XYZ file of C-alpha atoms in Angstrom:
702
model
C 0.012 -0.008 0.040
C 1.090 3.551 -0.624
C -0.164 6.605 1.201
C -1.173 9.747 -0.738
C -0.786 13.086 0.990
C -3.450 15.633 0.313
C -2.558 18.244 2.874
C -0.012 17.671 5.610
C 3.291 19.085 6.858
C 6.577 17.699 5.765
C 7.619 14.473 7.488
C 11.277 13.444 7.707
C 11.586 9.594 7.711
C 15.257 8.643 7.871
C 15.831 4.987 7.392
C 18.057 2.700 9.359
C 20.998 0.688 7.810
C 18.790 -2.433 7.839
C 16.391 -0.867 5.437
C 19.099 -0.152 2.859
C 19.439 -2.448 -0.135
C 22.638 -4.538 -0.507
C 25.456 -2.716 -2.186
C 25.966 -5.292 -4.989
C 22.285 -4.983 -5.841
C 22.325 -1.251 -6.015
C 24.903 -1.349 -8.855
C 22.021 -1.895 -11.326
C 20.339 1.425 -10.477
C 20.308 4.377 -12.788
C 23.232 6.715 -13.168
C 21.493 9.427 -11.240
C 20.935 7.059 -8.327
C 24.622 5.999 -8.433
C 25.888 9.545 -8.413
C 23.535 10.320 -5.562
C 24.844 7.374 -3.529
C 28.480 8.167 -4.295
C 28.077 11.651 -2.947
C 27.293 10.295 0.532
C 30.123 9.112 2.701
C 27.928 7.680 5.473
C 26.687 4.098 5.406
C 23.155 5.274 6.218
C 20.779 6.057 3.399
C 19.261 9.512 3.927
C 15.883 10.188 2.511
C 15.838 13.802 1.578
C 12.634 15.881 1.973
C 10.849 17.439 -0.885
C 12.411 20.822 -1.862
C 10.576 23.755 -0.256
C 10.778 27.440 -0.785
C 13.576 29.136 1.172
C 12.341 30.822 4.320
C 13.895 33.599 6.230
C 12.823 32.171 9.532
C 12.182 28.536 10.457
C 9.133 27.646 12.439
C 9.342 25.678 15.673
C 8.281 22.360 14.174
C 10.731 22.706 11.340
C 13.604 23.553 13.586
C 12.707 20.593 15.879
C 12.708 18.283 12.875
C 16.095 19.436 11.661
C 17.533 19.062 15.151
C 16.349 15.430 15.263
C 17.913 14.779 11.848
C 21.138 16.404 12.916
C 21.211 14.306 16.072
C 20.695 11.104 14.076
C 23.515 11.982 11.697
C 26.081 13.625 13.937
C 25.290 12.524 17.461
C 24.374 14.773 20.319
C 24.408 18.424 19.587
C 26.686 19.263 22.486
C 29.514 17.421 20.709
C 29.206 19.621 17.572
C 31.403 22.708 17.533
C 32.558 24.945 14.784
C 36.143 23.656 15.110
C 35.070 20.033 14.774
C 33.019 20.859 11.656
C 35.986 22.635 10.046
C 38.305 19.712 10.880
C 35.828 17.295 9.276
C 35.644 19.375 6.155
C 39.461 19.432 5.915
C 39.737 15.758 6.428
C 37.185 15.120 3.689
C 39.123 17.226 1.208
C 42.413 15.583 2.048
C 40.880 12.077 1.815
C 39.624 12.814 -1.589
C 43.177 13.722 -2.753
C 45.195 11.052 -0.975
C 44.925 7.180 -1.178
C 41.698 6.165 0.607
C 43.263 2.827 1.859
C 46.256 4.749 3.344
C 43.907 6.690 5.504
C 42.098 3.603 6.508
C 45.324 1.871 7.510
C 46.594 4.879 9.373
C 43.266 5.118 11.122
C 43.512 1.474 12.079
C 47.024 1.903 13.296
C 45.991 4.927 15.241
C 43.179 3.073 16.781
C 45.470 0.260 17.669
C 47.896 2.713 19.196
C 45.159 4.271 21.183
C 43.872 0.882 22.305
C 47.299 -0.183 23.382
C 47.395 2.438 26.174
C 43.809 3.110 27.374
C 43.496 5.883 29.941
C 40.865 6.725 32.429
C 39.807 9.805 30.466
C 39.471 7.662 27.365
C 37.252 5.204 29.131
C 35.059 7.946 30.559
C 34.678 9.402 27.036
C 33.781 6.002 25.655
C 31.163 5.514 28.361
C 29.746 9.012 27.800
C 29.635 8.426 24.024
C 27.847 5.122 24.538
C 25.334 6.824 26.860
C 24.679 9.527 24.347
C 24.272 6.979 21.600
C 21.732 5.110 23.641
C 19.779 8.253 24.408
C 19.862 9.215 20.743
C 18.649 5.878 19.480
C 15.836 5.831 22.127
C 14.727 9.328 21.044
C 14.885 8.256 17.449
C 12.707 5.207 18.099
C 10.266 7.353 20.018
C 10.059 9.752 17.089
C 9.323 6.913 14.629
C 6.729 5.414 16.865
C 4.936 8.748 17.390
C 4.907 9.550 13.623
C 3.585 6.041 12.853
C 0.824 6.372 15.411
C -0.159 9.788 14.075
C -0.206 8.417 10.465
C -2.526 5.543 11.369
C -4.706 7.797 13.457
C -5.109 10.253 10.567
C -6.008 7.447 8.237
C -8.619 6.087 10.656
C -10.216 9.531 10.937
C -11.842 8.899 7.546
C -14.324 6.710 9.509
C -16.388 9.007 11.772
C -17.220 5.990 13.998
C -13.660 5.619 15.115
C -12.706 7.635 18.182
C -8.998 8.243 17.689
C -8.621 11.759 18.957
C -6.862 10.589 22.029
C -4.189 8.833 19.884
C -2.781 12.053 18.309
C 0.442 13.458 19.639
C 0.730 17.016 20.918
C 2.649 18.035 17.848
C -0.235 17.038 15.501
C -2.758 18.683 17.764
C -0.763 21.960 17.710
C -0.383 21.798 13.889
C -4.137 21.448 13.563
C -4.009 18.861 10.853
C -7.487 18.441 9.427
C -9.195 15.160 10.134
C -9.561 12.841 7.113
C -6.772 14.542 5.252
C -4.971 11.204 4.611
C -6.425 8.460 2.463
C -5.261 4.990 1.563
C -5.720 3.459 -1.807
C -4.637 0.166 -3.417
C -2.504 0.388 -6.447
C -0.951 -2.236 -8.587
C 2.681 -2.645 -8.247
C 4.649 -1.586 -11.319
C 7.227 -3.661 -13.099
C 10.269 -4.412 -11.043
C 13.685 -3.527 -12.087
C 16.527 -6.012 -12.479
C 18.230 -5.042 -9.268
C 14.935 -5.575 -7.437
C 14.563 -9.082 -8.917
C 18.144 -9.797 -7.852
C 17.363 -8.412 -4.408
C 14.274 -10.532 -3.997
C 16.064 -13.607 -5.286
C 18.907 -12.857 -2.873
C 16.463 -12.530 0.007
C 14.719 -15.714 -0.932
C 18.038 -17.591 -1.138
C 18.969 -16.176 2.239
C 15.656 -17.250 3.755
C 15.978 -20.746 2.177
C 19.622 -21.270 3.344
C 18.686 -19.923 6.786
C 15.696 -22.239 7.012
C 17.779 -25.197 5.850
C 20.497 -24.397 8.354
C 17.927 -24.006 11.040
C 16.407 -27.340 10.200
C 19.775 -28.979 10.149
C 20.659 -27.474 13.504
C 17.346 -28.571 14.947
C 17.776 -32.073 13.616
C 21.324 -32.219 14.986
C 20.109 -31.010 18.344
C 17.288 -33.541 18.351
C 19.796 -36.332 17.469
C 22.011 -35.365 20.287
C 19.088 -35.180 22.658
C 17.922 -38.649 21.546
C 21.476 -40.000 21.926
C 21.668 -38.643 25.444
C 18.298 -39.970 26.280
C 19.236 -43.391 24.962
C 22.455 -43.349 26.982
C 20.583 -42.262 30.072
C 17.932 -44.963 29.461
C 20.658 -47.609 29.110
C 22.234 -46.472 32.412
C 18.931 -46.483 34.102
C 18.100 -49.962 32.847
C 21.462 -51.312 34.053
C 20.856 -49.611 37.434
C 17.427 -51.046 37.686
C 18.540 -54.494 36.663
C 21.285 -54.463 39.311
C 18.927 -53.107 41.972
C 16.222 -55.623 41.337
C 18.695 -58.476 41.231
C 19.846 -57.595 44.696
C 16.255 -57.184 45.801
C 15.401 -60.648 44.479
C 18.468 -62.075 46.073
C 17.381 -60.675 49.439
C 13.831 -62.031 48.909
C 15.158 -65.514 47.955
C 17.120 -65.651 51.124
C 13.803 -65.436 53.051
C 13.835 -61.823 54.182
C 10.375 -60.256 54.067
C 10.002 -57.248 51.841
C 7.362 -54.503 51.918
C 6.698 -51.122 50.353
C 7.231 -47.990 52.377
C 4.274 -45.685 52.781
C 4.428 -41.928 52.331
C 1.451 -39.773 53.134
C -0.758 -42.827 53.557
C 0.111 -44.146 50.114
C 2.668 -46.904 49.171
C 5.778 -45.571 47.536
C 8.138 -47.154 45.040
C 10.844 -47.789 47.628
C 11.072 -51.240 49.125
C 12.139 -51.992 52.660
C 13.419 -55.187 54.241
C 12.122 -56.253 57.656
C 14.988 -57.918 59.547
C 13.502 -57.439 63.012
C 10.910 -59.445 64.827
C 7.308 -58.395 64.733
C 6.662 -59.647 68.226
C 9.629 -57.778 69.739
C 9.085 -55.197 72.402
C 7.895 -51.733 71.334
C 11.380 -50.319 71.816
C 12.814 -52.599 69.072
C 9.861 -52.959 66.676
C 10.655 -49.656 64.813
C 14.254 -50.527 64.453
C 13.649 -53.740 62.461
C 12.805 -52.038 59.150
C 15.424 -50.718 56.649
C 14.668 -49.056 53.271
C 16.429 -50.473 50.246
C 17.472 -47.294 48.430
C 19.352 -47.284 45.026
C 22.909 -46.002 44.781
C 24.354 -44.169 41.810
C 25.620 -47.508 40.317
C 22.365 -49.321 41.065
C 23.519 -51.204 44.174
C 21.439 -51.113 47.353
C 22.077 -48.598 50.016
C 20.824 -49.717 53.392
C 19.747 -47.504 56.290
C 22.657 -45.661 57.949
C 21.797 -47.304 61.268
C 22.768 -50.655 59.839
C 26.367 -49.436 59.190
C 26.902 -49.229 62.966
C 28.960 -51.838 64.640
C 26.926 -54.973 65.249
C 26.757 -56.197 68.814
C 26.634 -59.492 70.480
C 25.788 -60.902 73.925
C 28.773 -61.965 75.988
C 28.394 -64.424 78.915
C 31.290 -64.839 81.336
C 31.708 -67.122 84.337
C 33.619 -65.716 87.280
C 34.761 -67.802 90.214
C 36.379 -65.919 93.139
C 37.121 -62.960 90.878
C 38.760 -65.023 88.076
C 37.266 -65.571 84.660
C 36.855 -69.281 84.051
C 34.601 -69.242 81.035
C 33.323 -67.011 78.254
C 30.934 -67.348 75.337
C 32.901 -64.903 73.117
C 35.006 -67.047 70.706
C 37.263 -65.843 67.960
C 35.173 -67.689 65.334
C 32.363 -65.091 65.668
C 34.383 -62.385 63.941
C 32.763 -62.290 60.531
C 31.838 -58.569 60.317
C 34.269 -57.813 57.554
C 31.989 -59.013 54.763
C 30.138 -56.293 52.844
C 27.433 -58.368 51.086
C 23.939 -57.014 51.540
C 22.552 -60.241 52.884
C 25.347 -60.550 55.369
C 24.842 -56.977 56.531
C 21.129 -57.581 57.080
C 21.887 -60.789 58.908
C 24.437 -59.130 61.162
C 21.871 -56.315 61.815
C 19.132 -58.859 62.644
C 21.481 -60.784 65.101
C 22.689 -57.537 66.665
C 19.116 -56.311 67.222
C 18.189 -59.619 68.741
C 21.116 -59.579 71.071
C 20.447 -55.985 72.092
C 16.811 -56.986 72.892
C 17.983 -59.805 75.068
C 20.291 -57.479 76.991
C 17.512 -54.853 77.285
C 15.053 -57.391 78.748
C 17.675 -58.733 81.124
C 18.327 -55.237 82.492
C 14.646 -54.700 83.131
C 14.194 -58.124 84.721
C 17.236 -57.679 86.909
C 15.387 -54.942 88.850
C 12.756 -57.473 89.888
C 15.272 -60.167 91.034
C 17.437 -58.181 93.389
C 16.520 -60.532 96.218
C 17.871 -63.497 94.236
C 21.353 -62.044 93.969
C 20.877 -60.263 90.614
C 22.078 -56.722 90.102
C 23.431 -54.405 87.326
C 26.735 -52.721 87.795
C 28.716 -50.799 85.103
C 26.326 -52.039 82.401
C 26.980 -55.608 83.362
C 24.230 -57.907 84.677
C 25.622 -59.977 87.510
C 24.054 -63.208 88.819
C 25.250 -64.824 92.025
C 24.892 -68.525 91.610
C 26.210 -71.410 93.773
C 28.804 -73.794 92.539
C 27.840 -77.337 91.764
C 29.715 -78.884 94.576
C 28.943 -82.559 95.040
C 29.458 -82.386 98.755
C 26.760 -80.796 100.812
C 29.012 -80.203 103.755
C 31.708 -78.230 101.874
C 31.503 -74.450 101.649
C 30.687 -73.202 98.202
C 32.949 -70.757 96.499
C 31.586 -67.542 95.092
C 30.504 -67.940 91.458
C 28.996 -65.202 89.286
C 27.533 -65.015 85.777
C 28.451 -61.766 84.019
C 26.240 -60.704 81.093
C 26.941 -57.665 78.875
C 26.517 -56.521 75.281
C 29.688 -55.648 73.325
C 30.610 -54.874 69.694
C 31.165 -57.947 67.600
C 34.769 -56.855 66.743
C 35.645 -56.229 70.365
C 38.894 -57.888 71.318
C 38.083 -60.746 73.744
C 39.536 -60.467 77.230
C 41.881 -63.374 77.933
C 40.318 -65.808 80.426
C 42.236 -67.305 83.350
C 40.694 -70.643 82.644
C 38.350 -72.245 80.209
C 36.863 -74.898 82.412
C 33.389 -73.158 82.445
C 33.164 -72.273 78.768
C 30.473 -74.954 78.442
C 28.367 -73.172 81.101
C 28.743 -69.763 79.465
C 27.776 -71.082 76.027
C 24.863 -72.955 77.419
C 23.437 -69.935 79.160
C 23.939 -67.738 76.036
C 22.065 -70.289 73.806
C 19.318 -70.681 76.459
C 18.709 -66.885 76.623
C 18.385 -66.757 72.833
C 15.929 -69.823 72.881
C 13.849 -68.313 75.567
C 13.469 -64.919 73.890
C 12.627 -66.521 70.531
C 10.112 -68.686 72.403
C 8.576 -65.591 73.931
C 8.131 -64.072 70.521
C 6.316 -67.136 69.276
C 4.107 -67.180 72.372
C 3.127 -63.559 71.811
C 2.187 -64.378 68.219
C 0.265 -67.359 69.452
C -1.682 -65.255 71.966
C -2.516 -62.621 69.403
C -3.758 -65.218 66.956
C -6.287 -66.655 69.408
C -9.953 -65.759 69.128
C -11.038 -62.754 71.131
C -12.851 -64.845 73.675
C -9.712 -66.845 74.421
C -7.267 -63.969 74.535
C -6.245 -62.694 77.866
C -5.900 -58.958 77.364
C -4.246 -57.139 80.201
C -0.904 -56.369 81.684
C 0.448 -59.865 80.921
C 0.004 -59.350 77.193
C 3.423 -57.813 76.828
C 5.003 -58.767 80.085
C 8.702 -58.958 80.598
C 9.855 -62.410 79.456
C 11.171 -64.593 82.305
C 14.686 -64.998 80.931
C 16.807 -64.574 84.062
C 14.059 -66.100 86.230
C 14.098 -69.214 84.152
C 17.923 -69.451 84.143
C 18.067 -69.036 87.917
C 15.352 -71.596 88.375
C 17.114 -74.093 86.209
C 20.480 -73.541 87.920
C 18.918 -73.828 91.352
C 17.032 -76.957 90.342
C 20.093 -78.576 88.842
C 22.164 -77.726 91.934
C 19.548 -79.122 94.308
C 19.027 -82.206 92.245
C 22.763 -82.895 91.843
C 23.344 -82.467 95.541
C 20.500 -84.731 96.459
C 21.463 -87.306 93.914
C 25.102 -87.297 95.139
C 23.937 -87.830 98.693
C 21.446 -90.558 97.882
C 23.961 -92.278 95.601
C 26.583 -92.335 98.303
C 23.944 -93.557 100.824
C 22.892 -96.301 98.483
C 26.471 -97.358 97.954
C 27.168 -97.385 101.705
C 24.055 -99.512 102.367
C 25.156 -101.920 99.651
C 28.634 -102.270 101.193
C 26.982 -103.116 104.525
C 25.021 -105.920 102.950
C 21.805 -103.932 102.794
C 20.838 -103.759 99.133
C 19.144 -100.502 97.977
C 18.350 -98.965 94.623
C 18.154 -95.339 93.600
C 16.165 -93.794 90.746
C 16.408 -90.031 89.966
C 14.350 -88.106 87.412
C 15.521 -84.538 86.760
C 12.236 -83.384 85.124
C 9.071 -85.346 85.343
C 7.568 -83.695 82.308
C 10.366 -85.091 80.079
C 9.372 -88.646 80.944
C 5.826 -88.083 79.632
C 6.828 -85.711 76.874
C 5.251 -87.739 74.121
C 1.854 -87.913 75.874
C 2.069 -84.206 76.771
C 2.698 -83.247 73.142
C -0.081 -85.446 71.852
C -2.624 -84.218 74.428
C -1.660 -80.554 74.222
C -4.455 -78.149 73.575
C -2.119 -75.618 72.023
C -2.205 -77.110 68.605
C -0.857 -73.936 66.993
C 2.506 -74.248 68.711
C 5.408 -76.137 67.312
C 6.874 -79.020 69.326
C 9.955 -76.910 70.145
C 7.796 -74.171 71.620
C 5.786 -76.717 73.588
C 8.980 -78.155 75.056
C 10.323 -74.674 75.910
C 6.963 -73.773 77.376
C 7.618 -76.571 79.949
C 10.917 -74.893 80.934
C 9.264 -71.617 82.065
C 6.867 -73.566 84.279
C 7.715 -75.050 87.750
C 10.454 -77.717 87.395
C 9.543 -81.031 89.035
C 12.026 -83.718 89.786
C 11.763 -87.000 91.687
C 14.221 -89.268 93.481
C 13.217 -92.707 94.747
C 15.363 -94.636 97.230
C 14.249 -98.194 98.017
C 14.810 -99.134 101.638
C 16.592 -102.346 102.573
C 14.368 -105.342 103.601
C 15.119 -108.655 105.257
C 13.698 -110.854 102.549
C 14.163 -110.240 98.880
C 10.729 -111.614 97.982
C 8.831 -108.863 99.666
C 8.056 -105.613 97.938
C 10.556 -103.149 99.432
C 9.413 -99.810 100.653
C 10.684 -96.681 99.030
C 11.462 -93.238 100.201
C 10.376 -90.589 97.653
C 11.789 -87.102 97.456
C 10.084 -84.665 95.090
C 11.981 -81.478 93.972
C 10.001 -78.471 92.791
C 11.729 -75.263 91.662
C 9.834 -72.079 90.692
C 10.969 -68.485 91.277
C 7.460 -67.169 91.922
C 4.675 -67.571 94.398
C 4.238 -69.813 96.301
C 7.647 -71.530 95.985
C 10.165 -68.768 95.392
C 12.956 -71.180 95.056
C 13.632 -74.911 95.306
C 11.462 -76.942 97.591
C 11.998 -80.631 98.612
C 9.083 -82.837 99.654
C 9.777 -86.140 101.382
C 7.054 -88.810 101.278
C 7.265 -91.426 104.053
C 6.642 -95.165 103.495
C 4.058 -96.962 105.742
C 6.686 -98.547 107.986
C 8.126 -95.195 108.966
C 4.696 -93.781 109.522
C 4.104 -96.380 112.188
C 7.518 -95.813 113.708
C 6.904 -92.092 114.044
C 3.416 -92.789 115.457
C 1.714 -90.512 112.978
C -2.056 -90.353 112.956
C -3.915 -91.645 109.883
C -5.179 -88.149 109.079
C -1.762 -86.637 109.330
C 0.141 -85.932 106.131
C 2.877 -88.256 105.138
C 4.702 -85.470 103.255
C 7.311 -83.160 104.788
C 8.608 -80.092 102.937
C 12.103 -78.565 103.330
C 13.523 -75.379 101.805
C 17.086 -76.591 101.422
C 18.984 -79.668 100.406
C 20.970 -79.728 103.686
C 17.811 -80.080 105.736
C 16.441 -82.632 103.345
C 19.508 -84.905 103.386
C 19.734 -84.671 107.158
C 16.167 -85.813 107.474
C 16.743 -88.607 104.925
C 19.625 -89.898 107.062
C 17.412 -89.793 110.085
C 14.678 -91.783 108.318
C 17.048 -94.396 107.060
C 18.511 -94.765 110.517
C 14.989 -95.211 111.939
C 14.224 -97.780 109.301
C 17.298 -99.871 109.985
C 16.866 -99.719 113.748
C 13.129 -99.783 114.320
C 12.124 -101.909 111.282
C 14.908 -104.285 110.235
C 16.329 -104.983 113.702
C 12.927 -105.528 115.266
C 11.953 -107.850 112.370
C 15.125 -109.891 112.734
C 15.232 -109.949 116.475
C 11.712 -110.550 117.696
C 12.419 -109.521 121.279
C 13.751 -106.213 120.296
C 12.032 -103.114 121.578
C 12.739 -99.446 121.005
C 14.829 -97.979 123.752
C 14.033 -94.373 123.061
C 10.994 -93.345 120.980
C 11.787 -91.680 117.656
C 15.471 -92.222 118.062
C 17.440 -94.881 116.036
C 18.239 -96.879 119.154
C 16.764 -100.276 119.880
C 17.085 -102.540 122.892
C 17.770 -106.259 122.266
C 17.635 -109.214 124.711
C 20.833 -111.324 125.159
C 20.901 -114.654 127.163
C 24.059 -115.704 128.917
C 23.225 -119.023 130.567
C 20.247 -118.422 132.778
C 20.682 -114.668 132.838
C 19.009 -112.318 130.330
C 20.580 -109.031 129.522
C 19.368 -106.124 127.373
C 21.759 -104.383 125.043
C 21.063 -101.095 123.337
C 22.117 -100.892 119.633
C 22.302 -97.555 117.915
C 22.231 -97.079 114.040
C 23.414 -93.726 112.709
C 23.487 -92.627 109.051
C 25.258 -89.330 108.405
C 26.508 -87.942 105.054
C 26.778 -91.399 103.383
C 28.426 -93.022 106.433
C 26.674 -95.900 108.266
C 27.630 -96.558 111.895
C 26.204 -99.261 114.174
C 27.220 -99.232 117.875
C 26.416 -100.995 121.120
C 25.856 -98.600 123.970
C 26.668 -99.109 127.656
C 23.450 -98.900 129.698
C 23.256 -96.265 132.403
C 21.671 -96.434 135.859
C 19.034 -94.022 134.587
C 16.389 -95.366 132.296
C 16.545 -94.545 128.582
C 20.101 -93.213 128.912
C 23.468 -94.589 127.984
C 26.938 -93.866 129.233
C 28.772 -94.371 125.951
C 29.654 -96.698 123.144
C 31.172 -100.032 123.948
C 31.552 -101.346 120.405
C 30.889 -99.808 116.952
C 31.296 -100.595 113.270
C 31.343 -98.124 110.398
C 30.744 -98.489 106.580
C 31.645 -95.752 104.059
C 30.906 -97.505 100.761
C 33.740 -99.929 100.585
C 32.936 -103.658 100.638
C 35.336 -104.736 103.327
C 34.950 -106.737 106.531
C 31.677 -107.749 108.064
C 28.218 -106.972 106.968
C 25.643 -105.043 108.977
C 23.998 -108.240 110.305
C 27.359 -109.831 111.120
C 28.401 -106.798 113.122
C 25.096 -106.771 115.054
C 25.372 -110.487 115.840
C 28.926 -109.903 116.997
C 27.676 -107.244 119.355
C 25.127 -109.556 120.819
C 27.404 -112.576 121.119
């Protein structure tokens, strides 16, 4: 489109260098155009206004327009002086006479020389020139935009429905340009000149080459992006394959896996549960570790698992010397870095820490049984398993603590009690695992069978069971040793006797107990361990000597019950009397035949007394018909002896003490039921030597 001016002031529209045609295309212009271009020394193409009549005085708008044009050509007006204009004229004349390239080279050398030594004043001048150029260009752009807006506004004034009065600039308003003075018409474009065709073809080639280059650059960038994406995808696939291989390896080893939850929703991160679901509340939260992916795809476990694993150490101390320990050098396997091994070590360490935690809590309740905690060591005072009930027991302690797995073991003074330390360590682990299974069993029961209350998560009886077993074994061993020596002594005296000892009665009927158990959900191992936390019952049966072997011998039964709770609170011995001794002691029919004792010393002393009564008041009276007891409830019997026509009475005493049998004939005193001393005596200590019991008595009466 081309605007036609009907009545308007002169508008100066200088063009920018971008609007100028290429120099090689302008060579095809007319001669007048060429001479006009050669006359200009600036690169900018100046569009000259239409010639006007000379005026003596310029108006304000004309002066303003010329100042803008001067600013666009020369820069800011403050840099223009008469001297600079004269120097420019002289340089132009000299440049036309001399070689133009020489001036250019000199100018370049001068610029290089000036650039070699920049000064502060030079930099300030450059900054000021750049600032002025910026201001000039902004004013020039503002002038163009204002003129364009005024032009379009004048064109739109042809339509009276358009309200464009507010769009006019102040200069147009002051000029008073009539509305509708500009019109727009469409005209056919005339024939193009050769240089215009070449210019258009050049522009088309530029656009085509630029488009092709842009497409090639875009395709190259897309190829690089796809290559990077493929490489990243390959790395991600390798990482995922490695990660899931390790996850499957962990799952194949039997470790339970589960997804972590974030915000109530399951996330993509898996976690391995290496703890025990039935552990105490303090350890339940520590039994779960997320399986995060490392940069190379391997699994990164929770930082808490990288801590040093711990283990339970059991030591046996006798009189201040370590005689046994459960820490052996073969347990040092913490140097492996496999994921499965790390999880296993973490599981074992957590289990050992839970045992130690439960032991510390239980130790507060067993202070009266010689259990206390000192310097993070649980100490148990236990008696030695001395086989003699009369000897004084040395001080023996069980020391329990939790140490790092790579801790250097303390050298022991002796290793005689290693078996005891290892046995206690394994027993503690079995009892805690059994408690976990029992908690699961109780939780799985129907609501009507569950016993909800404080016992639902009670402290497991670990130390209580160990102390009960040690006390039971000690009492049983001491009793068995005493009865065995007593049976041997009686046999050496010609009084045959048999001994039968059962350490735990429930083990004898274990098959029937397992078959008749109502707890069908428990495994046989748990049912057996469940018997260990109950009262321990043992039985020792000693057959008493008899005169004839055909008769059914009477037996002395000693029951042993150990339970560290009400009503026993320790080891209790219950002696059941045979019928013969009931008559000897003159017990009433409604009186109990069972006598309970709290210690093994009292029990063995009473057993010796009963055997002495049996030998004196039962066997001697059966063999010697005229025998009569000299003192009631004492192992002394009075026998009649004939010497010619005279009849004498001799008192015979039978005494059994600590496996030693003594039979003696006493000298009668002037006072009834008293004796002055022993006239003859014979002793048996288990060796088959000399006379028998009956031969010795016959010799006393001869």
